[in-house]
Amino acid sequence: MAKKVQTTIETGKGSHRIITSSDNKYGYVTNMFEDTVSVLNLENNKVVETIEVGSIPNGISIMD
């Protein structure tokens, strides 16, 4: 089975890592060149929040 792009979601500059919530409703993307994390609503494929974090975030984990 070939993998295909389903949609493209614009986040911040330097998007690096993504993780999803355990219920797969939200995604979290680190944006290395903006020092932010984009919070994605995966049901409507939109950025719902941008959170300022420390310098050059290049990894992410989540605990539910």
mmCIF file of N, CA and C in Angstrom:
data_model
loop_
_atom_site.group_PDB
_atom_site.id
_atom_site.type_symbol
_atom_site.label_atom_id
_atom_site.label_comp_id
_atom_site.label_asym_id
_atom_site.label_seq_id
_atom_site.Cartn_x
_atom_site.Cartn_y
_atom_site.Cartn_z
ATOM 1 N N MET A 1 0.844 -1.172 0.000
ATOM 2 C CA MET A 1 0.000 0.000 0.000
ATOM 3 C C MET A 1 0.894 1.242 0.000
ATOM 4 N N ALA A 2 0.666 2.121 -0.937
ATOM 5 C CA ALA A 2 1.437 3.351 -1.032
ATOM 6 C C ALA A 2 0.907 4.392 -0.054
ATOM 7 N N LYS A 3 1.826 5.136 0.535
ATOM 8 C CA LYS A 3 1.434 6.218 1.436
ATOM 9 C C LYS A 3 1.231 7.476 0.609
ATOM 10 N N LYS A 4 0.170 8.233 0.929
ATOM 11 C CA LYS A 4 -0.128 9.463 0.207
ATOM 12 C C LYS A 4 -0.375 10.598 1.197
ATOM 13 N N VAL A 5 -0.005 11.794 0.788
ATOM 14 C CA VAL A 5 -0.288 12.976 1.593
ATOM 15 C C VAL A 5 -1.793 13.198 1.599
ATOM 16 N N GLN A 6 -2.367 13.338 2.797
ATOM 17 C CA GLN A 6 -3.803 13.564 2.921
ATOM 18 C C GLN A 6 -4.131 15.052 2.951
ATOM 19 N N THR A 7 -3.287 15.830 3.624
ATOM 20 C CA THR A 7 -3.486 17.267 3.728
ATOM 21 C C THR A 7 -2.177 17.905 4.154
ATOM 22 N N THR A 8 -2.061 19.190 3.970
ATOM 23 C CA THR A 8 -0.904 19.950 4.420
ATOM 24 C C THR A 8 -1.393 21.016 5.396
ATOM 25 N N ILE A 9 -0.733 21.104 6.547
ATOM 26 C CA ILE A 9 -1.088 22.088 7.567
ATOM 27 C C ILE A 9 0.118 23.002 7.767
ATOM 28 N N GLU A 10 -0.050 24.283 7.549
ATOM 29 C CA GLU A 10 1.032 25.245 7.744
ATOM 30 C C GLU A 10 1.244 25.476 9.229
ATOM 31 N N THR A 11 2.487 25.274 9.694
ATOM 32 C CA THR A 11 2.832 25.552 11.085
ATOM 33 C C THR A 11 3.940 26.603 11.077
ATOM 34 N N GLY A 12 4.768 26.641 12.099
ATOM 35 C CA GLY A 12 5.832 27.636 12.180
ATOM 36 C C GLY A 12 7.056 27.250 11.362
ATOM 37 N N LYS A 13 8.020 28.155 11.333
ATOM 38 C CA LYS A 13 9.258 27.924 10.583
ATOM 39 C C LYS A 13 10.123 26.897 11.294
ATOM 40 N N GLY A 14 10.712 26.035 10.515
ATOM 41 C CA GLY A 14 11.597 25.015 11.067
ATOM 42 C C GLY A 14 10.852 23.880 11.736
ATOM 43 N N SER A 15 9.688 23.535 11.227
ATOM 44 C CA SER A 15 8.911 22.417 11.803
ATOM 45 C C SER A 15 9.805 21.183 11.860
ATOM 46 N N HIS A 16 9.816 20.545 13.034
ATOM 47 C CA HIS A 16 10.823 19.493 13.223
ATOM 48 C C HIS A 16 10.228 18.170 13.688
ATOM 49 N N ARG A 17 9.485 18.164 14.742
ATOM 50 C CA ARG A 17 8.922 16.926 15.286
ATOM 51 C C ARG A 17 7.421 17.079 15.483
ATOM 52 N N ILE A 18 6.733 15.944 15.437
ATOM 53 C CA ILE A 18 5.300 15.935 15.724
ATOM 54 C C ILE A 18 4.984 14.749 16.617
ATOM 55 N N ILE A 19 4.015 14.951 17.484
ATOM 56 C CA ILE A 19 3.493 13.880 18.329
ATOM 57 C C ILE A 19 1.981 14.064 18.389
ATOM 58 N N THR A 20 1.252 12.980 18.594
ATOM 59 C CA THR A 20 -0.202 13.083 18.695
ATOM 60 C C THR A 20 -0.656 12.705 20.093
ATOM 61 N N SER A 21 -1.793 13.263 20.494
ATOM 62 C CA SER A 21 -2.392 12.898 21.774
ATOM 63 C C SER A 21 -2.863 11.447 21.694
ATOM 64 N N SER A 22 -3.070 10.823 22.848
ATOM 65 C CA SER A 22 -3.454 9.407 22.861
ATOM 66 C C SER A 22 -4.798 9.142 22.179
ATOM 67 N N ASP A 23 -5.653 10.160 22.123
ATOM 68 C CA ASP A 23 -6.936 10.002 21.439
ATOM 69 C C ASP A 23 -6.874 10.430 19.969
ATOM 70 N N ASN A 24 -5.699 10.814 19.503
ATOM 71 C CA ASN A 24 -5.460 11.236 18.111
ATOM 72 C C ASN A 24 -6.277 12.455 17.683
ATOM 73 N N LYS A 25 -6.724 13.265 18.638
ATOM 74 C CA LYS A 25 -7.477 14.470 18.296
ATOM 75 C C LYS A 25 -6.569 15.674 18.084
ATOM 76 N N TYR A 26 -5.389 15.656 18.722
ATOM 77 C CA TYR A 26 -4.482 16.798 18.641
ATOM 78 C C TYR A 26 -3.078 16.354 18.249
ATOM 79 N N GLY A 27 -2.393 17.225 17.526
ATOM 80 C CA GLY A 27 -0.997 17.028 17.203
ATOM 81 C C GLY A 27 -0.211 18.213 17.737
ATOM 82 N N TYR A 28 1.050 17.977 18.042
ATOM 83 C CA TYR A 28 1.923 19.018 18.579
ATOM 84 C C TYR A 28 3.201 19.019 17.758
ATOM 85 N N VAL A 29 3.528 20.158 17.158
ATOM 86 C CA VAL A 29 4.674 20.278 16.261
ATOM 87 C C VAL A 29 5.660 21.299 16.816
ATOM 88 N N THR A 30 6.933 20.912 16.950
ATOM 89 C CA THR A 30 7.948 21.870 17.358
ATOM 90 C C THR A 30 8.386 22.680 16.136
ATOM 91 N N ASN A 31 8.558 23.982 16.349
ATOM 92 C CA ASN A 31 8.999 24.899 15.294
ATOM 93 C C ASN A 31 10.326 25.508 15.746
ATOM 94 N N MET A 32 11.429 24.921 15.264
ATOM 95 C CA MET A 32 12.757 25.261 15.763
ATOM 96 C C MET A 32 13.155 26.714 15.530
ATOM 97 N N PHE A 33 12.765 27.288 14.412
ATOM 98 C CA PHE A 33 13.231 28.640 14.077
ATOM 99 C C PHE A 33 12.330 29.737 14.630
ATOM 100 N N GLU A 34 11.257 29.364 15.316
ATOM 101 C CA GLU A 34 10.360 30.351 15.936
ATOM 102 C C GLU A 34 10.238 30.142 17.444
ATOM 103 N N ASP A 35 10.892 29.098 17.978
ATOM 104 C CA ASP A 35 10.843 28.785 19.407
ATOM 105 C C ASP A 35 9.407 28.603 19.890
ATOM 106 N N THR A 36 8.617 27.862 19.104
ATOM 107 C CA THR A 36 7.212 27.641 19.424
ATOM 108 C C THR A 36 6.826 26.180 19.215
ATOM 109 N N VAL A 37 5.646 25.838 19.735
ATOM 110 C CA VAL A 37 4.985 24.563 19.453
ATOM 111 C C VAL A 37 3.611 24.892 18.899
ATOM 112 N N SER A 38 3.278 24.334 17.748
ATOM 113 C CA SER A 38 1.945 24.498 17.160
ATOM 114 C C SER A 38 1.058 23.365 17.644
ATOM 115 N N VAL A 39 -0.140 23.710 18.112
ATOM 116 C CA VAL A 39 -1.126 22.716 18.533
ATOM 117 C C VAL A 39 -2.124 22.573 17.386
ATOM 118 N N LEU A 40 -2.279 21.358 16.885
ATOM 119 C CA LEU A 40 -3.142 21.097 15.743
ATOM 120 C C LEU A 40 -4.398 20.357 16.172
ATOM 121 N N ASN A 41 -5.535 20.767 15.648
ATOM 122 C CA ASN A 41 -6.770 20.002 15.783
ATOM 123 C C ASN A 41 -6.786 19.071 14.587
ATOM 124 N N LEU A 42 -6.625 17.785 14.818
ATOM 125 C CA LEU A 42 -6.514 16.830 13.714
ATOM 126 C C LEU A 42 -7.851 16.431 13.114
ATOM 127 N N GLU A 43 -8.946 16.859 13.746
ATOM 128 C CA GLU A 43 -10.259 16.581 13.169
ATOM 129 C C GLU A 43 -10.584 17.555 12.037
ATOM 130 N N ASN A 44 -10.086 18.816 12.154
ATOM 131 C CA ASN A 44 -10.342 19.786 11.080
ATOM 132 C C ASN A 44 -9.052 20.288 10.430
ATOM 133 N N ASN A 45 -7.908 19.691 10.825
ATOM 134 C CA ASN A 45 -6.606 19.997 10.224
ATOM 135 C C ASN A 45 -6.249 21.475 10.282
ATOM 136 N N LYS A 46 -6.402 22.070 11.470
ATOM 137 C CA LYS A 46 -6.083 23.487 11.662
ATOM 138 C C LYS A 46 -5.214 23.677 12.900
ATOM 139 N N VAL A 47 -4.368 24.724 12.850
ATOM 140 C CA VAL A 47 -3.610 25.120 14.026
ATOM 141 C C VAL A 47 -4.571 25.854 14.955
ATOM 142 N N VAL A 48 -4.690 25.387 16.199
ATOM 143 C CA VAL A 48 -5.616 26.007 17.143
ATOM 144 C C VAL A 48 -4.899 26.851 18.186
ATOM 145 N N GLU A 49 -3.582 26.681 18.309
ATOM 146 C CA GLU A 49 -2.824 27.467 19.276
ATOM 147 C C GLU A 49 -1.343 27.383 18.928
ATOM 148 N N THR A 50 -0.612 28.448 19.233
ATOM 149 C CA THR A 50 0.840 28.454 19.115
ATOM 150 C C THR A 50 1.399 28.845 20.478
ATOM 151 N N ILE A 51 2.249 27.981 21.021
ATOM 152 C CA ILE A 51 2.781 28.174 22.363
ATOM 153 C C ILE A 51 4.263 28.531 22.272
ATOM 154 N N GLU A 52 4.657 29.635 22.890
ATOM 155 C CA GLU A 52 6.066 29.996 22.951
ATOM 156 C C GLU A 52 6.759 29.102 23.968
ATOM 157 N N VAL A 53 7.908 28.557 23.572
ATOM 158 C CA VAL A 53 8.678 27.667 24.446
ATOM 159 C C VAL A 53 10.141 28.113 24.445
ATOM 160 N N GLY A 54 10.987 27.323 25.030
ATOM 161 C CA GLY A 54 12.409 27.651 25.101
ATOM 162 C C GLY A 54 13.091 27.644 23.743
ATOM 163 N N SER A 55 14.351 27.956 23.768
ATOM 164 C CA SER A 55 15.159 28.117 22.565
ATOM 165 C C SER A 55 15.313 26.812 21.766
ATOM 166 N N ILE A 56 15.027 26.907 20.485
ATOM 167 C CA ILE A 56 15.228 25.845 19.490
ATOM 168 C C ILE A 56 14.654 24.489 19.920
ATOM 169 N N PRO A 57 13.350 24.382 20.043
ATOM 170 C CA PRO A 57 12.750 23.094 20.413
ATOM 171 C C PRO A 57 12.938 22.076 19.283
ATOM 172 N N ASN A 58 13.580 20.948 19.586
ATOM 173 C CA ASN A 58 13.820 19.979 18.514
ATOM 174 C C ASN A 58 13.312 18.594 18.853
ATOM 175 N N GLY A 59 12.572 18.456 19.930
ATOM 176 C CA GLY A 59 11.967 17.176 20.302
ATOM 177 C C GLY A 59 10.763 17.462 21.171
ATOM 178 N N ILE A 60 9.889 16.483 21.296
ATOM 179 C CA ILE A 60 8.681 16.693 22.083
ATOM 180 C C ILE A 60 8.156 15.359 22.568
ATOM 181 N N SER A 61 7.576 15.364 23.767
ATOM 182 C CA SER A 61 6.895 14.167 24.289
ATOM 183 C C SER A 61 5.666 14.668 25.041
ATOM 184 N N ILE A 62 4.748 13.762 25.293
ATOM 185 C CA ILE A 62 3.490 14.132 25.938
ATOM 186 C C ILE A 62 3.112 13.040 26.927
ATOM 187 N N MET A 63 2.492 13.456 28.020
ATOM 188 C CA MET A 63 1.954 12.513 29.002
ATOM 189 C C MET A 63 0.475 12.835 29.167
ATOM 190 N N ASP A 64 -0.372 11.886 28.929
ATOM 191 C CA ASP A 64 -1.821 12.077 29.091
ATOM 192 C C ASP A 64 -2.241 11.688 30.475
#
